[in-house]
XYZ file of C-alpha atoms in Angstrom:
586
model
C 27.558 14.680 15.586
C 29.010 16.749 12.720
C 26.868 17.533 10.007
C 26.795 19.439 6.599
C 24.098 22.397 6.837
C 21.917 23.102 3.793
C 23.900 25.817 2.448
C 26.909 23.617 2.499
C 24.506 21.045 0.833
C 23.588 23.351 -1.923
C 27.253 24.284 -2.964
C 28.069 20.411 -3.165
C 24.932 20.479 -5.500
C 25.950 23.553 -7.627
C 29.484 22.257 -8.308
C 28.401 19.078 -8.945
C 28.240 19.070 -13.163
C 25.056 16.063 -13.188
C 26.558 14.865 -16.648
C 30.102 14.667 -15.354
C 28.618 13.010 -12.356
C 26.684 10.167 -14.172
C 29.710 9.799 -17.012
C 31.490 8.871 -14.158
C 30.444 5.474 -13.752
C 31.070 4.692 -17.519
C 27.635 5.675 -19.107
C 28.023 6.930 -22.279
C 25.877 10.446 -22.935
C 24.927 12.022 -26.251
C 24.472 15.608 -26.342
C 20.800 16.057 -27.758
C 19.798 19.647 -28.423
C 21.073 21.819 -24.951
C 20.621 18.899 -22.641
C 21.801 15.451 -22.597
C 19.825 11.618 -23.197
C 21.678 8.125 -21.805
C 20.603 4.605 -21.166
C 18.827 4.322 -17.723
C 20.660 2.312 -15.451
C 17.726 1.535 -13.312
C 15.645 -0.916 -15.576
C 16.892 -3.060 -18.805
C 17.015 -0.229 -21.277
C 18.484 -1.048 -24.778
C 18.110 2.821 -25.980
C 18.175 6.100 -24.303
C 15.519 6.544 -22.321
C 17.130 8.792 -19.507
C 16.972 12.821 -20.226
C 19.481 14.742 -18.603
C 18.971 18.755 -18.257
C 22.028 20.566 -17.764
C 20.348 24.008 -17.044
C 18.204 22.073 -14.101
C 20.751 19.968 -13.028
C 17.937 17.296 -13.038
C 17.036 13.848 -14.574
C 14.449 12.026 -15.718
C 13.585 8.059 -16.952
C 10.479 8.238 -19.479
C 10.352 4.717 -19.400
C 10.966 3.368 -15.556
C 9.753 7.138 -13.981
C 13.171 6.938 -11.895
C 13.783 11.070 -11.701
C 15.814 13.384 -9.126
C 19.374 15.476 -8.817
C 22.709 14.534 -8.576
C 22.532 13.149 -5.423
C 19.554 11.112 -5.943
C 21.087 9.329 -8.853
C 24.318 8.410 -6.920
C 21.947 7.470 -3.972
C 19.898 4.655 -6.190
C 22.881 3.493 -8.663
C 25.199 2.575 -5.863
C 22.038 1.798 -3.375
C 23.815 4.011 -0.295
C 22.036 6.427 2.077
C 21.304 9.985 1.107
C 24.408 11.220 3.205
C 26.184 8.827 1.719
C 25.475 10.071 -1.694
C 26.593 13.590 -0.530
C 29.786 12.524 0.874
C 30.544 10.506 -2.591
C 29.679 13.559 -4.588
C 31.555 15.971 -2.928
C 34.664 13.320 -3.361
C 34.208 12.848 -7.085
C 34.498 16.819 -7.157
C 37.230 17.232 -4.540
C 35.387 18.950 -2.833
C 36.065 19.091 1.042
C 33.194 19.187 4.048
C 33.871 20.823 6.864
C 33.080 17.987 8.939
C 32.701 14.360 8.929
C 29.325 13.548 6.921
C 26.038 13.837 8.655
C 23.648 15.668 6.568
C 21.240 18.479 8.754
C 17.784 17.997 8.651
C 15.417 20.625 10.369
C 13.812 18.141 12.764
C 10.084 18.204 11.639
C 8.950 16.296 14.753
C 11.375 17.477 17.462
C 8.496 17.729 20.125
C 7.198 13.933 19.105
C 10.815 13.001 19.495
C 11.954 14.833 22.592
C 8.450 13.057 24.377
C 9.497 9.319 23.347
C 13.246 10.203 24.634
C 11.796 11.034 27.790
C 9.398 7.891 27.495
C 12.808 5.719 27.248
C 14.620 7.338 29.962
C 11.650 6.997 32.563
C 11.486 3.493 31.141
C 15.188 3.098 31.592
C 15.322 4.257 35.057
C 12.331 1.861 36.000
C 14.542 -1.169 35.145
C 16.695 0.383 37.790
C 14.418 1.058 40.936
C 13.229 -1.400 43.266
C 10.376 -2.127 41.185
C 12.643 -3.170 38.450
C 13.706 -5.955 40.291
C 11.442 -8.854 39.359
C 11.748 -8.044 35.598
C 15.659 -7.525 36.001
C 15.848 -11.084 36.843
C 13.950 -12.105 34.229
C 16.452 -10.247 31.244
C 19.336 -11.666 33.707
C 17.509 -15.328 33.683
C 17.290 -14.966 29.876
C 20.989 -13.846 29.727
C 20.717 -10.165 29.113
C 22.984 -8.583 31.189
C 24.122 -4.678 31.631
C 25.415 -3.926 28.621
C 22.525 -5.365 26.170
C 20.162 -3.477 28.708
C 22.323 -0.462 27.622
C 22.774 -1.048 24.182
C 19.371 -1.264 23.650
C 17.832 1.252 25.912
C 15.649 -1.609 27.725
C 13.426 -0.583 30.465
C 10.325 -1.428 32.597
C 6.489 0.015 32.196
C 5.585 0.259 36.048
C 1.816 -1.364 36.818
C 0.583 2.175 37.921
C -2.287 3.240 35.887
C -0.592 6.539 34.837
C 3.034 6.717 35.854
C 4.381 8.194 32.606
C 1.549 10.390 32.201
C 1.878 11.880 35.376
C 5.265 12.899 34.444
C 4.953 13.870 30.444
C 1.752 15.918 31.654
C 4.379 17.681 34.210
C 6.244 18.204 31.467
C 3.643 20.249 29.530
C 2.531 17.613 27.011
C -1.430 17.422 26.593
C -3.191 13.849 26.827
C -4.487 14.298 23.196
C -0.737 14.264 21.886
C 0.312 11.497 24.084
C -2.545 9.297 23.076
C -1.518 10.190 19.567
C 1.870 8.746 19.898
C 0.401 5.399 21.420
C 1.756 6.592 25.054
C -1.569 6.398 26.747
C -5.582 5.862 26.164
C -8.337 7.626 26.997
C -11.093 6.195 27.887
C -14.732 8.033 29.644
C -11.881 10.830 30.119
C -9.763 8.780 31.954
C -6.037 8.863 30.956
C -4.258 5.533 31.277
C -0.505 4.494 30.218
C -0.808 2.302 27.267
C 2.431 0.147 28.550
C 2.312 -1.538 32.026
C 4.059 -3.870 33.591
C 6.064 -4.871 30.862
C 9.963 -4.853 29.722
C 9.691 -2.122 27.117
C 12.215 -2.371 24.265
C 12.393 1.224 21.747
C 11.984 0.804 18.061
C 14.276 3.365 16.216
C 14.160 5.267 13.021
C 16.740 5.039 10.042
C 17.931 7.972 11.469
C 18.212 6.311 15.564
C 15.290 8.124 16.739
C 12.793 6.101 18.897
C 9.546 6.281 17.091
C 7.697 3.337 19.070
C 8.079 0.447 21.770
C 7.396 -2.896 22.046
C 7.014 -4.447 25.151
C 6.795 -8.068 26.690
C 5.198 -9.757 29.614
C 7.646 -11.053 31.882
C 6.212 -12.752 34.781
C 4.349 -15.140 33.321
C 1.002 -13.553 32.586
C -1.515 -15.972 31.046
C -4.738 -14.485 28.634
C -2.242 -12.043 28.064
C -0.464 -10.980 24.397
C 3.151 -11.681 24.792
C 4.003 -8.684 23.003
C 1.947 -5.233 22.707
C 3.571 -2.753 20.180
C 2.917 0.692 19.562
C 0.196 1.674 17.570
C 0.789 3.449 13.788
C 1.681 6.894 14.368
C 2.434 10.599 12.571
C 5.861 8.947 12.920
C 5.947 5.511 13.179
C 4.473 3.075 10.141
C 5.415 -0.790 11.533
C 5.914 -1.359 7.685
C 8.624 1.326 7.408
C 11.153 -0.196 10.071
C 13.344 -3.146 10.663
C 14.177 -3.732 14.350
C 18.109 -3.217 14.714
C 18.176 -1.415 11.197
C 19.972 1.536 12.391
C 22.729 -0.226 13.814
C 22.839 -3.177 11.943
C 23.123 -0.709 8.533
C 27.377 -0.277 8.751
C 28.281 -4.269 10.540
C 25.996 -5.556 7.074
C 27.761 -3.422 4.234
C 31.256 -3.925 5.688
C 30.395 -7.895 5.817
C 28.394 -7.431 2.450
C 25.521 -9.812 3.780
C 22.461 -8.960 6.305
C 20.776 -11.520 8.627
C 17.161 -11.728 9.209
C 15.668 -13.131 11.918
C 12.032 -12.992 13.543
C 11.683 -11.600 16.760
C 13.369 -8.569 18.547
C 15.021 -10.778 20.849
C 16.647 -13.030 18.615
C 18.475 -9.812 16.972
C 19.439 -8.597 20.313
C 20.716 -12.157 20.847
C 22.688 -12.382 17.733
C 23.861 -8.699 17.550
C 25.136 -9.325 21.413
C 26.900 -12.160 20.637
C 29.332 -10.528 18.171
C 27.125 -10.427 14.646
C 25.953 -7.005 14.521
C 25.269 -6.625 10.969
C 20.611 -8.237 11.899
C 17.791 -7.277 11.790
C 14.674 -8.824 13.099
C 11.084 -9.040 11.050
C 9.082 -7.846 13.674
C 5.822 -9.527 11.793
C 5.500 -12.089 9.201
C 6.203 -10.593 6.057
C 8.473 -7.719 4.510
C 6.924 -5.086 2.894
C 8.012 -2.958 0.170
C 9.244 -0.333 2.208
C 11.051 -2.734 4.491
C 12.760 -4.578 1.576
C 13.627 -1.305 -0.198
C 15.589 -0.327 2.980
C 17.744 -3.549 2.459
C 18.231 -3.100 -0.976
C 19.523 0.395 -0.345
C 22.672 -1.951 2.076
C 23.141 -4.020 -1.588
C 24.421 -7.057 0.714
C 23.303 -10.243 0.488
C 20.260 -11.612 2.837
C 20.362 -14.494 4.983
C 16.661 -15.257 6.349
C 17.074 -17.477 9.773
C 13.769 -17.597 11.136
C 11.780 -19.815 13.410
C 12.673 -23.330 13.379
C 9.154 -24.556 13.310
C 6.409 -24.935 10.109
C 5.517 -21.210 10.558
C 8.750 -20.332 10.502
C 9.455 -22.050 7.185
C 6.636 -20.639 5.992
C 7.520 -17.150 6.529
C 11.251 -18.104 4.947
C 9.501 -18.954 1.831
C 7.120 -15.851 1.525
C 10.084 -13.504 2.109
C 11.989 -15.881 0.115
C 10.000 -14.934 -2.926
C 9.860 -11.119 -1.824
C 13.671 -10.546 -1.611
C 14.166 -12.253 -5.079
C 11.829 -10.956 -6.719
C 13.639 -7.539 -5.884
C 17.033 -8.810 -7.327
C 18.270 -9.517 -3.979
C 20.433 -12.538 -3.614
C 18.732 -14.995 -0.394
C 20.422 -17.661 1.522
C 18.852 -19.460 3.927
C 19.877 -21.098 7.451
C 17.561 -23.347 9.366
C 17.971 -24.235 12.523
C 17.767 -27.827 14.469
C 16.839 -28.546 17.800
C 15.923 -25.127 18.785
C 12.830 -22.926 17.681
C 14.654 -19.722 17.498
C 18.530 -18.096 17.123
C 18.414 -16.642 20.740
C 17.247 -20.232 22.211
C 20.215 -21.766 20.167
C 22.964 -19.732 20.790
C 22.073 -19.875 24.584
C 22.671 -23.497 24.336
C 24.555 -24.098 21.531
C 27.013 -20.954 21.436
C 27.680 -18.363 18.894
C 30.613 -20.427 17.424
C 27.735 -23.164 16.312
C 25.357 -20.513 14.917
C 28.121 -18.801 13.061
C 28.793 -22.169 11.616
C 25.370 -22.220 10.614
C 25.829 -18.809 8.739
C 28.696 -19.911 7.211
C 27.145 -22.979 5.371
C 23.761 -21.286 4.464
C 21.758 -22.614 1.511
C 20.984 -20.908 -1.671
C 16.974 -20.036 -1.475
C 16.508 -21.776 -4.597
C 17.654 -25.199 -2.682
C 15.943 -24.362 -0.093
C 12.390 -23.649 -1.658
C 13.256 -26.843 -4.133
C 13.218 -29.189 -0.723
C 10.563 -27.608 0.814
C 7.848 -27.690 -2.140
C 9.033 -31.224 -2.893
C 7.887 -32.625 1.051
C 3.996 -31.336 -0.133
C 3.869 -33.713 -3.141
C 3.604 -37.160 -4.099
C 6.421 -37.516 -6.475
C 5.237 -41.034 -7.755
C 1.904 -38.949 -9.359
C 3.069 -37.541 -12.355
C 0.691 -34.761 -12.761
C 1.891 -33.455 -8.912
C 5.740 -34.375 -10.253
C 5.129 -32.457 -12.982
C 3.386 -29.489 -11.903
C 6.331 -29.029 -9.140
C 8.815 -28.868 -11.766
C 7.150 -26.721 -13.783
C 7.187 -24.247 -9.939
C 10.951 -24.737 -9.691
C 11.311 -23.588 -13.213
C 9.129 -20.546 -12.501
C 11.603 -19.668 -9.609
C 14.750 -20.443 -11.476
C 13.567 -17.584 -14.394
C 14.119 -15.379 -11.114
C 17.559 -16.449 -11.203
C 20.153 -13.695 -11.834
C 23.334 -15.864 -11.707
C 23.245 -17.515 -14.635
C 25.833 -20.304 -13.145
C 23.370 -20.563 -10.207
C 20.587 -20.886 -12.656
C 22.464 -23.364 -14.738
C 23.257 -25.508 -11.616
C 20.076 -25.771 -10.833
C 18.836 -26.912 -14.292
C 21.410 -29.622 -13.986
C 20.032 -30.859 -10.585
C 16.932 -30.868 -11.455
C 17.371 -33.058 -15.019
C 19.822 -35.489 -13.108
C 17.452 -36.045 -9.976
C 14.212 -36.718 -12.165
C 15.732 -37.618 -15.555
C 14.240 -35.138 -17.083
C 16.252 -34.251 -20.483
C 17.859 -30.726 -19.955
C 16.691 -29.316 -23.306
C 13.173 -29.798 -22.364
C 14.127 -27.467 -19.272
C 15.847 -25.262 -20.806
C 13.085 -24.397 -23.760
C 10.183 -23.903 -21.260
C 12.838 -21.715 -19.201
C 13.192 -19.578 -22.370
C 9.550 -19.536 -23.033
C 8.890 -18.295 -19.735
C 11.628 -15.520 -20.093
C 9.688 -14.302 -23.073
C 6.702 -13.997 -21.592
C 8.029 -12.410 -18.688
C 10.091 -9.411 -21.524
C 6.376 -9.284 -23.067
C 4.901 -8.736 -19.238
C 7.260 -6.125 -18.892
C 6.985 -4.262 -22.281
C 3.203 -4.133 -21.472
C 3.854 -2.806 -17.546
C 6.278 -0.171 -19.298
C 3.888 0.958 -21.466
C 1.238 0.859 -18.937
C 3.481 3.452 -16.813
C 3.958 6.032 -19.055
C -0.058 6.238 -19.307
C -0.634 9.330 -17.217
C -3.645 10.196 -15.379
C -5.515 12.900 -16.963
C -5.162 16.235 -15.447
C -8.544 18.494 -14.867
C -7.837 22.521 -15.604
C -7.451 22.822 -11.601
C -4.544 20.225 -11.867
C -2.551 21.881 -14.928
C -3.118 25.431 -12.996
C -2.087 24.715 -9.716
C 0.662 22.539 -10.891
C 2.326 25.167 -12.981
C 2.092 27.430 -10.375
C 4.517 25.409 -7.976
C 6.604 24.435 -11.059
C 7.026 28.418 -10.786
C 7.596 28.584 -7.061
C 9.773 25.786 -7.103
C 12.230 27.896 -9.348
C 11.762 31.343 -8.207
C 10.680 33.070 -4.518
C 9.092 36.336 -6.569
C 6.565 33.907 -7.390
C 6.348 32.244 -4.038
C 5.196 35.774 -2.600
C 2.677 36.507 -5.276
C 1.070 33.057 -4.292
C 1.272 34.172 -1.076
C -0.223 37.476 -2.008
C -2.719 35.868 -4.944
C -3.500 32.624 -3.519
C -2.463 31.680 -0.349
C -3.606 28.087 -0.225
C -4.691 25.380 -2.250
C -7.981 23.322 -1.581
C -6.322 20.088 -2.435
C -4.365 19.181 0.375
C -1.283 17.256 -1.811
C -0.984 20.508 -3.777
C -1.281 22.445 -0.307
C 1.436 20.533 1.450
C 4.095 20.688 -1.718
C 3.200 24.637 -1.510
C 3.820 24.484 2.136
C 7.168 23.096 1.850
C 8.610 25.664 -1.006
C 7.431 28.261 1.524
C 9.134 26.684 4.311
C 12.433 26.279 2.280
C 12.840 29.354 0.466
C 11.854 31.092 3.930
C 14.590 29.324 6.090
C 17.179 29.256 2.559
C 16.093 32.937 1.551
C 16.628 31.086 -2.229
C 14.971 28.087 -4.429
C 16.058 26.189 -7.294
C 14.389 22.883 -8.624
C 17.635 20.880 -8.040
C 18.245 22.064 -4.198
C 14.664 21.503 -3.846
C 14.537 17.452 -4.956
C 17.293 17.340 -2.156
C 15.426 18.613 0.506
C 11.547 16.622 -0.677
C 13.281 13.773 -1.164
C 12.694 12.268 1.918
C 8.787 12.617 1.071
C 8.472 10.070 -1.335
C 4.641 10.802 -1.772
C 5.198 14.602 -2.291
C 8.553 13.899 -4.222
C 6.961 11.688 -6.879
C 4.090 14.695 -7.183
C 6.875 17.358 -7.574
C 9.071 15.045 -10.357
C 6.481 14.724 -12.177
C 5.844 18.741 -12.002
C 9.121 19.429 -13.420
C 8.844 16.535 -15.909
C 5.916 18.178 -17.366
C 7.206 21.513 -17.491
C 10.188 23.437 -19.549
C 9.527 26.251 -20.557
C 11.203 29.814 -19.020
C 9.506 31.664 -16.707
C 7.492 34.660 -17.755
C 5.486 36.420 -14.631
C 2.603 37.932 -16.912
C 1.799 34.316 -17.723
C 2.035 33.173 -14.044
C -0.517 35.680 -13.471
C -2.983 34.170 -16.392
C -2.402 30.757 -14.306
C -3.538 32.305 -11.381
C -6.486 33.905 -12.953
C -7.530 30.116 -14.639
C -7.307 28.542 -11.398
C -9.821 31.270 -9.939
C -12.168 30.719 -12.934
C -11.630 27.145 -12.665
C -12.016 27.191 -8.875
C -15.546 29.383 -9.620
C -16.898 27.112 -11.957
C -16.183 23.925 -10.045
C -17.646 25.660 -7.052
C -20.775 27.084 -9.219
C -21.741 23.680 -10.190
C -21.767 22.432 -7.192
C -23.866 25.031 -6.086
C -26.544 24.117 -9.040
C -26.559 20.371 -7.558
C -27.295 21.701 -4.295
C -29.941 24.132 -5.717
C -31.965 20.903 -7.334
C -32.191 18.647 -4.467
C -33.180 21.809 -2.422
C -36.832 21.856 -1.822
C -36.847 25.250 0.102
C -37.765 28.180 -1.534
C -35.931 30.614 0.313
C -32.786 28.694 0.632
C -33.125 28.006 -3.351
C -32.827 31.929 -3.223
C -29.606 32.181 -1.707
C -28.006 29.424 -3.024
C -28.844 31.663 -6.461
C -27.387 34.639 -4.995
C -24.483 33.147 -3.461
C -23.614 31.859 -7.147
C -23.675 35.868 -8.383
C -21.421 36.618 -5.618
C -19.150 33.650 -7.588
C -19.945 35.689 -10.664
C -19.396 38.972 -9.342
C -15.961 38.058 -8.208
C -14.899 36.252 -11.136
C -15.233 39.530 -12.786
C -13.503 41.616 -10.314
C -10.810 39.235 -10.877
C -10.463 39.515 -14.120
């Protein structure tokens, strides 16, 4: 696959004018002092709120926090991919890539990934042995023939105790790391494969890398799980993925909606059948992670999940998730059948696509579904229910939608539709006052100790020069706090494998981080003021003091609840070594 290397990645970045950039989808910005101020786009901002520095090629949201380059910004305002960001930038500046868009990223985890690919192929090649031939007729019994098997890199977990340990230990790989990656257990020093005699089925990555496997019983097993998945991981988080996302990500944007289903083989079933643009749960409710990845597709959602009671109880809880993120939800429930892959079987794909076709709005949806748990002839239950459905329609974006559904709901109970529309408006200013107070609330910051403002000027200083990243090298060489020592880490790494650093080139390459990215935005919030190396070198000195002191008190604590003389003793004199040092330093 082509890609665009860093360097290549930088220059887009460099001759990418941020304020040209963001003018260019209509947002006015006023020149104040030598940078720039606009209305965010990312929250409901009535008055400039966004700073823009030209000299950093950076910006920043006081209000909503959002922060990052140029390609950041084009990332979240038209909700696309990183690449896709870079490939949009470098056309709004004419600017031509060598190849066809495919960002480089130094592979962090190449050894986790290279053992999981081997994991699938031995997998894969099970399938295809003659012990693969009882669970081969099972996927052929349930209608998945060759080229679903292919498509989704299906294979077979042999019953052996330690088949795919046997050959990942030939390979090099230690039982410690395998165990870590939910490949095998250990157990009175005992190695055993974690997945047997099962149809295994990879989970991918955003990126198509298999991260994890779930696998399914297929003869019948009883006081068994159906499924077993793999474990959390260094790099796999069960809340961070969507089965199918990776390939489903193109199919949904090009048809502009995404369908959700439950279970891994219902998306198999559907994306098999011709409707490639699903994605299946994998659990029972989204998470933020999960939803942000859809909201990144900005498609419309269609939830089509189980046909039974848990089913439409799961539709309602991600219901409320997805719309409560802006994201317009249809639903499609299903008759007859208790899941998409048993319907189409029987049915066909024409009659589910039908079903697609004539999905509900969520709002209808939840309206019929709250109304079958209520006893519409009590008036206190008739009346608390409507008062629900007016909750959910403030959620309403579409103001037609949101009209329509006033209009329903004063016809079908003869309810007068000024009444609804005054408690709507009531509602919508409590919910502006909510949001003024969460607003405020966010720009509270957490109060920094003299550690925090040291260290934290000293990476604002590394992020923007590499003289600076050798005297911490030279000076320092690690920080105690481990946040603070991984952000270090990665400057290092980048300005060693760059041979350069600036802030802007930087937020491109921690970006993927998010907890490490929102620690170094708020860095270079916090900090504007030139560089001057005799002053680096009084932060350095603080953060020893500071680092003394801290250490010295601790010390004292330890020296009170000490009841031995002699250790009393050097407890003191270790603290004048402290001192004695401190003094050196300075």
């Amino acid at each position: 696959m082509a890609y665009v290397d860093n360097e290549e990645l930088n220059d887009i970045r460099s001759k990418a004018n941020i304020v040209d950039i963001i003018s260019s989808y209509g947002i006015e910005v006023i020149k104040k002092g030598k940078d720039y101020v606009c209305v965010c786009p990312f929250h409901n901002d009535h008055s400039p709120s966004m700073s823009i520095s030209v000299s950093r090629q950076i910006y920043k949201c006081f209000a909503c926090g959002e922060g990052g380059n140029v390609f950041t910004f084009v990332q979240n305002y038209e909700k696309v991919s990183f690449v896709e960001a870079v490939k949009i930038v470098a056309e709004k500046i004419d600017y031509h890539l060598k190849n066809d868009i495919s960002v480089q990223r130094v592979d962090k985890h190449k050894k986790e990934h290279d053992i999981l690919n081997l994991a699938t192929m031995f997998f894969q090649n099970n399938l295809n042995t003659s012990s693969g031939i009882e669970a081969k007729k099972y996927l052929k019994d349930r209608k998945i023939d060759e080229k679903i098997i292919n498509d989704f890199q299906i294979g077979l977990a042999l019953d052996g105790k330690d088949d795919l340990f046997k050959l990942l230990h030939s390979k090099g790989y230690s039982a410690d790391l395998l165990e870590s990656l939910g490949l095998v257990t250990i157990v009175n020093d005992q190695v055993y494969d974690f997945f047997k005699g099962r149809v295994v089925f990879p989970i991918l990555d955003i990126e198509g890398n298999v991260v994890g496997f779930s696998a399914r019983i297929y003869r019948g097993e009883k006081d068994t799980s159906k499924y077993v998945n793999t474990k959390e991981t260094l790099i796999f988080t069960k809340g961070n993925n969507l089965f199918n996302y990776y390939k489903a990500r193109g199919p949904s944007k090009k048809e502009k909606q995404i369908i959700i289903v439950e279970g891994q083989m219902d998306a198999i079933r559907v994306y098999s059948s011709g409707l490639e643009n699903v994605v299946a749960l994998g659990g029972t409710a989204l998470t933020q992670n999960q939803i942000n990845l859809i909201k990144r597709l900005n498609v419309k959602v269609i939830l089509c999940l189980d046909g039974d009671s848990a089913g439409e109880k799961a539709t309602l809880v991600n219901g409320d998730l997805l719309t409560k993120n802006d994201i317009n939800v249809q639903v499609v429930r299903l008759s007859d059948y208790k899941d998409p892959d048993e319907y189409i079987i029987n049915k066909g794909i024409d009659a589910f696509k039908d079903n697609i076709s004539n999905a509900i709005d969520y709002i209808d949806f939840k309206i019929k579904a709250q109304k079958k748990e209520i006893n519409i002839n009590n008036t206190e239950e008739l009346a608390t229910y409507i008062n629900k459905i007016i909750v959910d329609v403030s959620n309403i974006k579409d103001p037609i939608l949101k009209e329509v559904t006033l209009n329903k709901i004063s016809t079908e109970y003869n309810i007068s539709l000024d009444i609804l529309k005054n408690k709507l408006d009531s509602l919508n200013k409590e919910e502006k006052i909510a949001k003024e107070i969460f607003v405020s609330d966010k720009k509270e910051v957490k109060k920094l100790n003299g550690i925090d403002i040291a260290i934290r000027k000293i990476l604002f200083y590394m992020m923007n020069d590499i003289k600076y990243i050798k005297l911490y090298q030279n000076k320092i060489g690690f920080f105690e706090d481990k946040l603070y020592r991984d952000i270090a880490n990665e400057i290092v790494y980048y300005s060693e494998k760059n041979q350069t650093i600036n802030v802007a080139d930087f937020i491109s390459y921690i970006q993927t981080n998010e907890k490490l990215g929102k620690v170094v935005f708020e860095i270079i919030d916090a900090n504007d003021s030139e560089l001057n190396e005799l002053e680096f070198i009084n932060y350095i000195k603080v953060l020893n003091q500071k680092s003394s002191e801290l250490r010295i008190k601790k010390i004292k604590e330890q020296i009170k609840l000490e009841l031995d003389i002699d250790k009393k003793k050097k407890l003191l004199e270790e603290i004048a070594v402290i001192k004695q040092g401190s003094v050196k330093n300075d």
